[in-house]
C-alpha cells in the first residue's frame, strides 16, 4: 500500500501532475514484484516435515526461475530449493507455497510403508514419478534403516554432475544394481547440492552471447585448419559441457550448419582431386579398350559410393570412357 501523500510528494518532486500517472506503463518485471512477489519473502522456510530446518530458519535458495506461466495459464513464482533437504518450492498466484515435486503429499504414505503400487494408487501419480519420490526418501528417512552408502559411487556421481554428464549416461554405469539404486544416489542431498551449485556457477559464469561468439570463431578456425567440427570438440574448446550446447537450440543449429558446410567443402575438394585423377589416367591410358573397373580401381573409390556421393563424377567417367573407346577402337556401346 502507498499513501496518497507519498505519491503526491513524488509527483511534485518529479515535476509531474496526477494526470501523468495514467500515462505510465510500468515494466512487466515491476508489475511482477508488486503483484506476485510473496510479501513474507524474508520469512520463507522449508515446510517439509522431515527436514532438519522444518519451519525453523530460512534454508531456501532461489534457483534462478523467477516466474513461469504454465500451459494451463497458472503463474508459478519464485522457484526456491531447500539446501537442507532438497525440496523445491514455488508460489502460486494466491501466494501459496507449493511443493513442486510432491514429496510432502507422498510423505504420509511413505511413512506408512506404502509400496510403489500403493503410492501410485493413493496419489494417482505416474509410476516414474512415484519411483523417483521413493528414491528421494530412501536416503532421508530412518524407517528404511541405515542407508548403506557407497562413498565411491557418490563421489563418482558428484564428479559426473560437476562435468554435467547426461543422466542417461550416468544411469548406464555398471555400479548401479538397477534403476532404483541409481535414483537413490541421484536424489542424495550431496548430489542435489552439487547440481544447485553447478547450475548457479554456469549461469553466472558464462553469458550465452559470449559462448555463441566463441562457437562461431572456433568453427571458422576448424574449417580453415580442416579439423573435424563436432559438438563434443566445440564444447571442449569453449569450456562448457555438451549438454549446455545440446539444450541450446541456436548453438546446436549453428554447429550442425557448420558441420554440413565443412562436409560439403571437403567433398568438393575431394571431387576436384578425383576429376584430375580420372583425366590423368584416361589421358595416359593405352594398349586396350578401357573398362569402368580400370578407372575405379585406379582412383580407389567404389562406383556404388560415387553414385550416391557424386553422381556427376560417375556420369563424367562413363562419358569419358565411351569417348575414349569410340575414338581409339570405334566401339559405340562398350
Ligand atoms: Zn528442507
Short mmCIF file of C-alpha atoms and ligand atoms in Angstrom, two decimals, residues 46-48 51-54 59-60 82-87 89, ligand 1:
data_model
loop_
_atom_site.label_atom_id
_atom_site.label_comp_id
_atom_site.label_asym_id
_atom_site.label_seq_id
_atom_site.Cartn_x
_atom_site.Cartn_y
_atom_site.Cartn_z
CA UNK A 46 11.04 -25.16 4.29
CA UNK A 47 7.75 -26.89 5.02
CA UNK A 48 8.93 -30.49 4.64
CA UNK A 51 13.67 -31.52 7.04
CA UNK A 52 16.05 -30.61 9.87
CA UNK A 53 15.17 -26.97 9.17
CA UNK A 54 11.42 -27.55 9.14
CA UNK A 59 17.42 -22.58 4.15
CA UNK A 60 15.75 -21.76 0.88
CA UNK A 82 15.84 -26.06 0.39
CA UNK A 83 19.57 -26.56 0.77
CA UNK A 84 18.94 -28.84 3.73
CA UNK A 85 16.57 -31.42 2.24
CA UNK A 86 16.40 -30.64 -1.49
CA UNK A 87 12.68 -29.84 -1.58
CA UNK A 89 9.02 -24.88 -3.96
ZN1 LIG B 1 14.06 -28.55 3.81
#
